[in-house]
Short mmCIF file of C-alpha atoms in Angstrom, two decimals:
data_model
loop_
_atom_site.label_atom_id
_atom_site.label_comp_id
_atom_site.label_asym_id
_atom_site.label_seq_id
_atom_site.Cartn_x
_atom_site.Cartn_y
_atom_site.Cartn_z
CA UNK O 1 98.31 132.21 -1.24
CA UNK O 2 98.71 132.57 -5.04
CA UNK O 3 99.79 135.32 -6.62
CA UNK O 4 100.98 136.68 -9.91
CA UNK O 5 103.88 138.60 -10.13
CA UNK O 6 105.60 140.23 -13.48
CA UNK O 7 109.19 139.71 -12.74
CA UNK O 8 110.52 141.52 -16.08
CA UNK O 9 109.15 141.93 -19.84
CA UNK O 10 107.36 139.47 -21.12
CA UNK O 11 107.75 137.25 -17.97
CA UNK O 12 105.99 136.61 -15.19
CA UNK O 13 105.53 133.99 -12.43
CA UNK O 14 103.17 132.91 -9.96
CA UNK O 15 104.52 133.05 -6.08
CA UNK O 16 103.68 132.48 -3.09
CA UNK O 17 102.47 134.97 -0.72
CA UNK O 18 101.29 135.14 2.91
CA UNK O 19 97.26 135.93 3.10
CA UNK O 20 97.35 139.70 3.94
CA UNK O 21 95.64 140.74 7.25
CA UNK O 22 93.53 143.83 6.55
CA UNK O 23 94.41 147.26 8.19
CA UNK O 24 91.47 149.77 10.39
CA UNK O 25 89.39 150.58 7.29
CA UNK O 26 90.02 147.58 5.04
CA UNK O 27 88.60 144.11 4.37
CA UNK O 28 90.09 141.24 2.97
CA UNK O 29 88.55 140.19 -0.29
CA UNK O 30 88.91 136.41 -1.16
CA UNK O 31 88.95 137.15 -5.34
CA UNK O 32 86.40 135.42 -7.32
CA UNK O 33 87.52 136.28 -11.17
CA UNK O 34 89.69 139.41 -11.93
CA UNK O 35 89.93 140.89 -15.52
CA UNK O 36 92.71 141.94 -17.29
CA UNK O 37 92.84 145.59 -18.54
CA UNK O 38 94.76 145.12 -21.69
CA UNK O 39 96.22 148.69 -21.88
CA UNK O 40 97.84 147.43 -18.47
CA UNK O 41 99.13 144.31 -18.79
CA UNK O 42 100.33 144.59 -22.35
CA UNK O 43 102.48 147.71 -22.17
CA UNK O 44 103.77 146.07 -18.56
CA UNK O 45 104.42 142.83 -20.54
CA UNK O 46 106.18 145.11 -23.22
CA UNK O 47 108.46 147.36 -20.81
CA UNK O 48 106.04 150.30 -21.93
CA UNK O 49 105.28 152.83 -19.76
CA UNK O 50 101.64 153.24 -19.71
CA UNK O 51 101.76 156.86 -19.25
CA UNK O 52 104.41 159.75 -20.26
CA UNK O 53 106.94 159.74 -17.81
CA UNK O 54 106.38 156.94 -15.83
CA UNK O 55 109.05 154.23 -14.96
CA UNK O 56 108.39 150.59 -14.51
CA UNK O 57 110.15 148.49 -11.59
CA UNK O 58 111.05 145.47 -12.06
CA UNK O 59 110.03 142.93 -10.24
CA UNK O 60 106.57 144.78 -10.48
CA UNK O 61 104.47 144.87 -7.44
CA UNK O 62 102.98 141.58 -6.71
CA UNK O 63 99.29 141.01 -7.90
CA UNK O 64 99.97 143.68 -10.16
CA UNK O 65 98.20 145.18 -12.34
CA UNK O 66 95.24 143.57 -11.57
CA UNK O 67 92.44 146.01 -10.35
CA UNK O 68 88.76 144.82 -12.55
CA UNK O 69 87.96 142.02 -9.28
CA UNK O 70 84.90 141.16 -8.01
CA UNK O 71 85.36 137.95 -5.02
CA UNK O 72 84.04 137.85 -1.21
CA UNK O 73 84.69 139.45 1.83
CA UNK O 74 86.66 137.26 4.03
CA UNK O 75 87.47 139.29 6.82
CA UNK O 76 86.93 143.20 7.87
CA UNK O 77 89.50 145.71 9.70
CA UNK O 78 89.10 147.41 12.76
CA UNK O 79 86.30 150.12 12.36
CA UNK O 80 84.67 148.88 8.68
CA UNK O 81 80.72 148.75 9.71
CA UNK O 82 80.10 149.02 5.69
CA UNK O 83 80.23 145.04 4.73
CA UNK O 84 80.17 142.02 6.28
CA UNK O 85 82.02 139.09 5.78
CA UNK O 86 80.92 136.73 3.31
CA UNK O 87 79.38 139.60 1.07
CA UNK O 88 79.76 139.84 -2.33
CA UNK O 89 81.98 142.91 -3.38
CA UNK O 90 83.76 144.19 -6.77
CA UNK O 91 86.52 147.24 -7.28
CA UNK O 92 85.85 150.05 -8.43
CA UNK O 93 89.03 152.06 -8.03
CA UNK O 94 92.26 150.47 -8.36
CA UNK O 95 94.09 151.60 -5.01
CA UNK O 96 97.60 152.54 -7.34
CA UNK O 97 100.64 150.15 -8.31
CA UNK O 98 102.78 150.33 -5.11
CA UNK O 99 100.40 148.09 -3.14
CA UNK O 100 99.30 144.55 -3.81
CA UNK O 101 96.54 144.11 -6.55
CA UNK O 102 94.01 141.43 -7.49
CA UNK O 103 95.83 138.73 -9.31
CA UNK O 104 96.05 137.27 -6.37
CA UNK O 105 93.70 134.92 -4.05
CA UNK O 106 93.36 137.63 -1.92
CA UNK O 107 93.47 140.90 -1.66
CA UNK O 108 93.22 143.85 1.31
CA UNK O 109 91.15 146.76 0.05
CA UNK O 110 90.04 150.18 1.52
CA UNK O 111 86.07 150.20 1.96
CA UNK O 112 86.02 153.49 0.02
CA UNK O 113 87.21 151.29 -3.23
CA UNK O 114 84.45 148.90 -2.62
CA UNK O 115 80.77 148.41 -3.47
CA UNK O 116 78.56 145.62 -2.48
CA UNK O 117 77.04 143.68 -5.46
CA UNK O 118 73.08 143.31 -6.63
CA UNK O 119 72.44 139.67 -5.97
CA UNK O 120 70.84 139.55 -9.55
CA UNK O 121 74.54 140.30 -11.33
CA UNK O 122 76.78 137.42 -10.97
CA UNK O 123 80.79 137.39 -11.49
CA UNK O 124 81.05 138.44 -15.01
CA UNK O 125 78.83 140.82 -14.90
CA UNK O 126 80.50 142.95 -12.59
CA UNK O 127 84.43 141.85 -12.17
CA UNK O 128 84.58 145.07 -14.93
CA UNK O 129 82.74 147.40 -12.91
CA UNK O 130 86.07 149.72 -12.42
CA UNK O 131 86.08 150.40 -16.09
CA UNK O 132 82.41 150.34 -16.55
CA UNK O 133 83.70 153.60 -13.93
CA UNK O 134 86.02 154.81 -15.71
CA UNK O 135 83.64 155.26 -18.96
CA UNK O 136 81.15 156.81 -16.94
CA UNK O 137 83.43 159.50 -16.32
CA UNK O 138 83.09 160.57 -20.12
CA UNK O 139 79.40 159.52 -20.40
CA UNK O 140 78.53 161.76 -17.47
CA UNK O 141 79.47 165.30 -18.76
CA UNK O 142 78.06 164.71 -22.06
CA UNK O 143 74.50 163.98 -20.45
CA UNK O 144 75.04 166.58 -18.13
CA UNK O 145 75.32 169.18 -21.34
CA UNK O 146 72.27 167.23 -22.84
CA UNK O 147 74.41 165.91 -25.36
CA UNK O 148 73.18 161.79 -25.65
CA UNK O 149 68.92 161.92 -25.20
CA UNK O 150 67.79 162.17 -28.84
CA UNK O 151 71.11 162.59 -30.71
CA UNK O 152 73.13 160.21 -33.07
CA UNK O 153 75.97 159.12 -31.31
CA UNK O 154 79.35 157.26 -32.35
CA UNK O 155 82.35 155.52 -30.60
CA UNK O 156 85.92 155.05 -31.71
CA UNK O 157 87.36 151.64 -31.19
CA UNK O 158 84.89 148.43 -30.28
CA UNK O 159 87.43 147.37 -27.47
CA UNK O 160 86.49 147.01 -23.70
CA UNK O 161 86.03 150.75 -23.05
CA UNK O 162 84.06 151.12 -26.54
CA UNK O 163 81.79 148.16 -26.37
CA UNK O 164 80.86 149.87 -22.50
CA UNK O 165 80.47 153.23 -24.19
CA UNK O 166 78.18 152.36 -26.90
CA UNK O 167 75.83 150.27 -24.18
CA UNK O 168 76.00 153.33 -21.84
CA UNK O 169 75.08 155.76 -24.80
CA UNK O 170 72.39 153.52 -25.70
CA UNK O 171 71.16 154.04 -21.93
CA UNK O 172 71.38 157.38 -22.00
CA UNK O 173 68.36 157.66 -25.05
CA UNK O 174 71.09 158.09 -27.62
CA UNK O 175 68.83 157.33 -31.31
CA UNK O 176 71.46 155.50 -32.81
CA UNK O 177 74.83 154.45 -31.99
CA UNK O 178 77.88 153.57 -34.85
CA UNK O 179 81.05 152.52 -33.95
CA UNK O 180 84.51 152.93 -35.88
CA UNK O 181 86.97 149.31 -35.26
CA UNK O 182 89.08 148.43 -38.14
CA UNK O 183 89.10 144.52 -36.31
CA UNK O 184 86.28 142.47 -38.17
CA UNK O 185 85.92 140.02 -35.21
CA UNK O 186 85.12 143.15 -32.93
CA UNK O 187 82.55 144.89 -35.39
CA UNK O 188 81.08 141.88 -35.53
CA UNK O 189 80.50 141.48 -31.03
CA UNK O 190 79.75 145.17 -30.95
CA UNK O 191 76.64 145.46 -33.28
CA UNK O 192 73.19 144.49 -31.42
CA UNK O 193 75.37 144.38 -28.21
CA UNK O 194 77.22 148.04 -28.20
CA UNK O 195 76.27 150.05 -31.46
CA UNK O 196 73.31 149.99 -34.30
CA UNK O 197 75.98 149.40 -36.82
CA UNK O 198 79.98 149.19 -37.46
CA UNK O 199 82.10 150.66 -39.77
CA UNK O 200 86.22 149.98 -40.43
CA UNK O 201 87.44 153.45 -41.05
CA UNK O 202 89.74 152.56 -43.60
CA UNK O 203 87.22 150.80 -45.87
CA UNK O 204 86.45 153.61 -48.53
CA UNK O 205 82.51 152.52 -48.44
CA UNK O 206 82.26 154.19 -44.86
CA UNK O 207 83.07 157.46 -46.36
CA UNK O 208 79.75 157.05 -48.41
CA UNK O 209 77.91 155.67 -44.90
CA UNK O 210 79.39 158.49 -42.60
CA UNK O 211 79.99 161.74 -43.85
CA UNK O 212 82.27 164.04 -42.52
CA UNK O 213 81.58 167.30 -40.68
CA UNK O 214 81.97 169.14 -44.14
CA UNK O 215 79.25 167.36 -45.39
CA UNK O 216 76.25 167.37 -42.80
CA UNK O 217 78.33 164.97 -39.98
CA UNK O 218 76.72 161.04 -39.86
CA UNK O 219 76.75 162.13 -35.49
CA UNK O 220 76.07 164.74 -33.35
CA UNK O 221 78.39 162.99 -30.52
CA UNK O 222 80.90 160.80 -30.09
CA UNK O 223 83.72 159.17 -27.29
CA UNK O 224 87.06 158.58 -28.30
CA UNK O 225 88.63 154.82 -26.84
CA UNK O 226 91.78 154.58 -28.98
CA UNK O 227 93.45 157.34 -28.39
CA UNK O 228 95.56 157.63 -31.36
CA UNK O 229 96.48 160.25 -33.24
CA UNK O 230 94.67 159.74 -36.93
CA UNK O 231 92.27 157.87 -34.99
CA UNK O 232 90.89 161.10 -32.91
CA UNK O 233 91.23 163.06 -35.46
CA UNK O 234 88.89 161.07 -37.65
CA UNK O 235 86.61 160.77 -35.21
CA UNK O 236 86.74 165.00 -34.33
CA UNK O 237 86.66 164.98 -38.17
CA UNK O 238 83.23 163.34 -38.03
CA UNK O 239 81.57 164.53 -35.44
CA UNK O 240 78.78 167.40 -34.96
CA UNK O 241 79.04 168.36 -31.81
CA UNK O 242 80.96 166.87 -28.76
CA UNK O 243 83.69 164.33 -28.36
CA UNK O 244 84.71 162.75 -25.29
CA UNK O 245 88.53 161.72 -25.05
CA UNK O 246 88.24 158.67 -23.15
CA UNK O 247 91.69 156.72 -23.81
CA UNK O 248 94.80 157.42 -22.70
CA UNK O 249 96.05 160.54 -24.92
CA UNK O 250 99.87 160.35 -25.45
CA UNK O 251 99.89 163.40 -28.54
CA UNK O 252 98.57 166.62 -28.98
CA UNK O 253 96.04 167.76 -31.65
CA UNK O 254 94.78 170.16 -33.56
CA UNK O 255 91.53 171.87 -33.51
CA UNK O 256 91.78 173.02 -37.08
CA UNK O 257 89.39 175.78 -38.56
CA UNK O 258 86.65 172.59 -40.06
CA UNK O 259 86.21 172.24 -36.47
CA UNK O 260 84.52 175.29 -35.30
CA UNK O 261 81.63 174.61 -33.14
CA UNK O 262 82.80 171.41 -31.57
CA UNK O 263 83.19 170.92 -28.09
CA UNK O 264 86.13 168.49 -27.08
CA UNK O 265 85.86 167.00 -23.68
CA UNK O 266 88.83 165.91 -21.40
CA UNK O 267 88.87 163.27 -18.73
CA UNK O 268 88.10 164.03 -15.56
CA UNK O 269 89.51 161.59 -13.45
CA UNK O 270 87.47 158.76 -11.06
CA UNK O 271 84.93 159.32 -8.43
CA UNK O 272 82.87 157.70 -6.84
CA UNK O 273 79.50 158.84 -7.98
CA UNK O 274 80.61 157.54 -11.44
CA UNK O 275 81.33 153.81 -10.24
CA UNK O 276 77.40 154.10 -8.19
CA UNK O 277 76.35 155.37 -11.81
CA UNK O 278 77.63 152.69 -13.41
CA UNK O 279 76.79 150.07 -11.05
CA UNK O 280 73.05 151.49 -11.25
CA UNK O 281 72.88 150.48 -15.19
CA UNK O 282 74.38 146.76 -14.74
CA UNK O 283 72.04 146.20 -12.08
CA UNK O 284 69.41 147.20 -14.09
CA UNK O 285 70.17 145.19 -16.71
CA UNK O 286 71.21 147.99 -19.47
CA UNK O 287 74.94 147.22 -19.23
CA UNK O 288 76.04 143.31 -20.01
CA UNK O 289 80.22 143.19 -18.95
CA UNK O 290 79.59 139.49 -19.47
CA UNK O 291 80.55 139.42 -23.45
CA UNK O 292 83.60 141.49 -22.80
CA UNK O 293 85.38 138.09 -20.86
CA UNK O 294 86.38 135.82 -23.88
CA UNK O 295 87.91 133.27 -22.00
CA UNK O 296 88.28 132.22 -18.21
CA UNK O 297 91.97 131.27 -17.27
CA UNK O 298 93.71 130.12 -14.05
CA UNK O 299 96.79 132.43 -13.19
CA UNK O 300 99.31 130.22 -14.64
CA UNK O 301 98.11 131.06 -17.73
CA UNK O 302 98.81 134.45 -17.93
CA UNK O 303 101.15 134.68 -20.73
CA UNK O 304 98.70 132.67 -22.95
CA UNK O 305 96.12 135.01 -22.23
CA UNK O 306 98.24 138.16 -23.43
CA UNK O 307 99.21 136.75 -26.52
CA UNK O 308 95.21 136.70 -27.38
CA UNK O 309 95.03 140.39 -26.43
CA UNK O 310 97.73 140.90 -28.33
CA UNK O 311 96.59 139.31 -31.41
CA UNK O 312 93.24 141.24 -30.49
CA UNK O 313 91.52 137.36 -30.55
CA UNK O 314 90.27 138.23 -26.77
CA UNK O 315 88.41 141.39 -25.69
CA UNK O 316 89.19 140.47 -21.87
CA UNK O 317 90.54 137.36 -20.20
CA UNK O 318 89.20 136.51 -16.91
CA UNK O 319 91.39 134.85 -14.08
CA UNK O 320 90.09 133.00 -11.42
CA UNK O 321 92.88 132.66 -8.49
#
């Protein structure tokens, strides 16, 4: 079989591999379209450890990083009762970067990773259901503290995590939803899709638009999905009453005296119970994934679809082994 493997920065190749046999508790998933997660592949693709601390080995694991996959089951382990071959499937969890992943025709995965997909929701709709997960797990705590139903809402950065958020927000009863994205092209996919309206941050019109919390606060709740310093602090800046830190946090910051009363929420980790949350809203139609694939791309493409994340001309590129 095909299979994509990063071989050093800013090179990698596609191999061939022998069709993996899946163990007691795993199928084999023949992959119908697999999304990139740009945080992933471009910091891979750039020798750039994703997270503080963390080495990269080279030759990377084949398939690698590959984990947003929806395809079919083509065969089931010893002991899996839960699906049945030729059923429709997608990831939710990505089951770590020291097995095989999904850029590859197929893939073995443990049942626990897997949930079966609504017939309604084809391919793109649901090859992102990992990080439609992943956002739950900051939407989830702030409607647990009654913090979306009935309040203004914001979310920093329009990228694939944002343009999730603002949908999910919206689902949540959320009056009105703003986004921050300095990128034009993105502002311009998010609004009717994601948020009400977008604003770039640096434009000194927004200040008029969105006051900060000195002067009344434009939200009363907001989720971070950029992750930079001046950017989280603008958006704590700005905000009434909660913030969610969704994206990867590599600094520290400081809750300064102008933000007394706001509650800043961590990131949990993944569960379960968030990807059956999430799957829940795309089957009922109040979650679209589809916009968030730009362009469809066979594996051997994969360096031309990184240089359009990189120039941020792509939200997601899909590959279909």
């Amino acid at each position: 079989m095909k299979a994509l493997q990063i071989m050093a920065p800013g090179r990698a190749e596609v191999i061939q591999l022998p069709v993996p046999q899946p163990a007691p508790g795993e199928v084999l998933v023949r992959v119908s379209l697999v999304n990139t997660c740009p945080q992933w592949d471009l910091h891979l693709d750039a020798g750039e450890p994703m997270f503080v601390g963390h080495q990269i080995p080279y030759p990377y694991t084949p398939g690698q990083p590959g984990h947003e996959m929806t395809g079919t089951v083509a065969a089931v382990g010893e002991g899996v009762e839960e699906f049945r071959v030729g059923q429709r499937v997608a990831a939710w969890r990505d089951a770590g970067h020291d097995r095989q992943g999904c850029y590859a025709e197929y893939v073995c995965h443990n049942t626990d990773h897997l949930l079966p997909v609504p017939d309604s929701v084809d391919d793109r709709g649901i090859a992102s259901l990992e990080l439609a997960m992943c956002v739950a797990v900051s939407v989830l705590p702030l409607k647990k503290l009654d913090a979306i139903a009935g309040k203004r809402a914001a979310v920093n950065g329009l990228g694939p995590a944002g343009l999730i958020a603002g949908q999910m927000l919206r689902a949540e009863g959320a009056t009105s939803v703003i986004g921050f994205e300095p990128n034009a092209r993105r502002r311009d996919l998010a609004v009717g899709l994601a948020v009400d309206e977008a604003f770039d941050p640096r434009d000194p019109a927004t200040a008029e638009r969105v006051p900060p919390r000195a002067g009344g606060a434009a939200v009363d709740v907001a989720i971070d999905c950029v992750g930079y310093p001046d950017a989280t602090r603008y958006l704590m800046d700005h905000t009434g009453r909660h913030v969610a830190l969704f994206a990867v946090q590599r600094h520290d910051y400081t809750y300064a005296l102008g933000h007394a009363g706001l509650t800043v929420i961590g990131y949990e980790g993944h569960y379960k119970a968030a990807a059956e949350y999430a799957l829940g809203l795309i089957a009922a139609g109040k979650i679209n994934l589809r916009p968030l694939i730009s362009v469809e791309l066979p594996l051997e493409q994969y360096a031309e679809g990184l240089a359009l994340l990189r120039r941020q001309e792509a939200i997601k590129i899909g590959f279909r082994p």
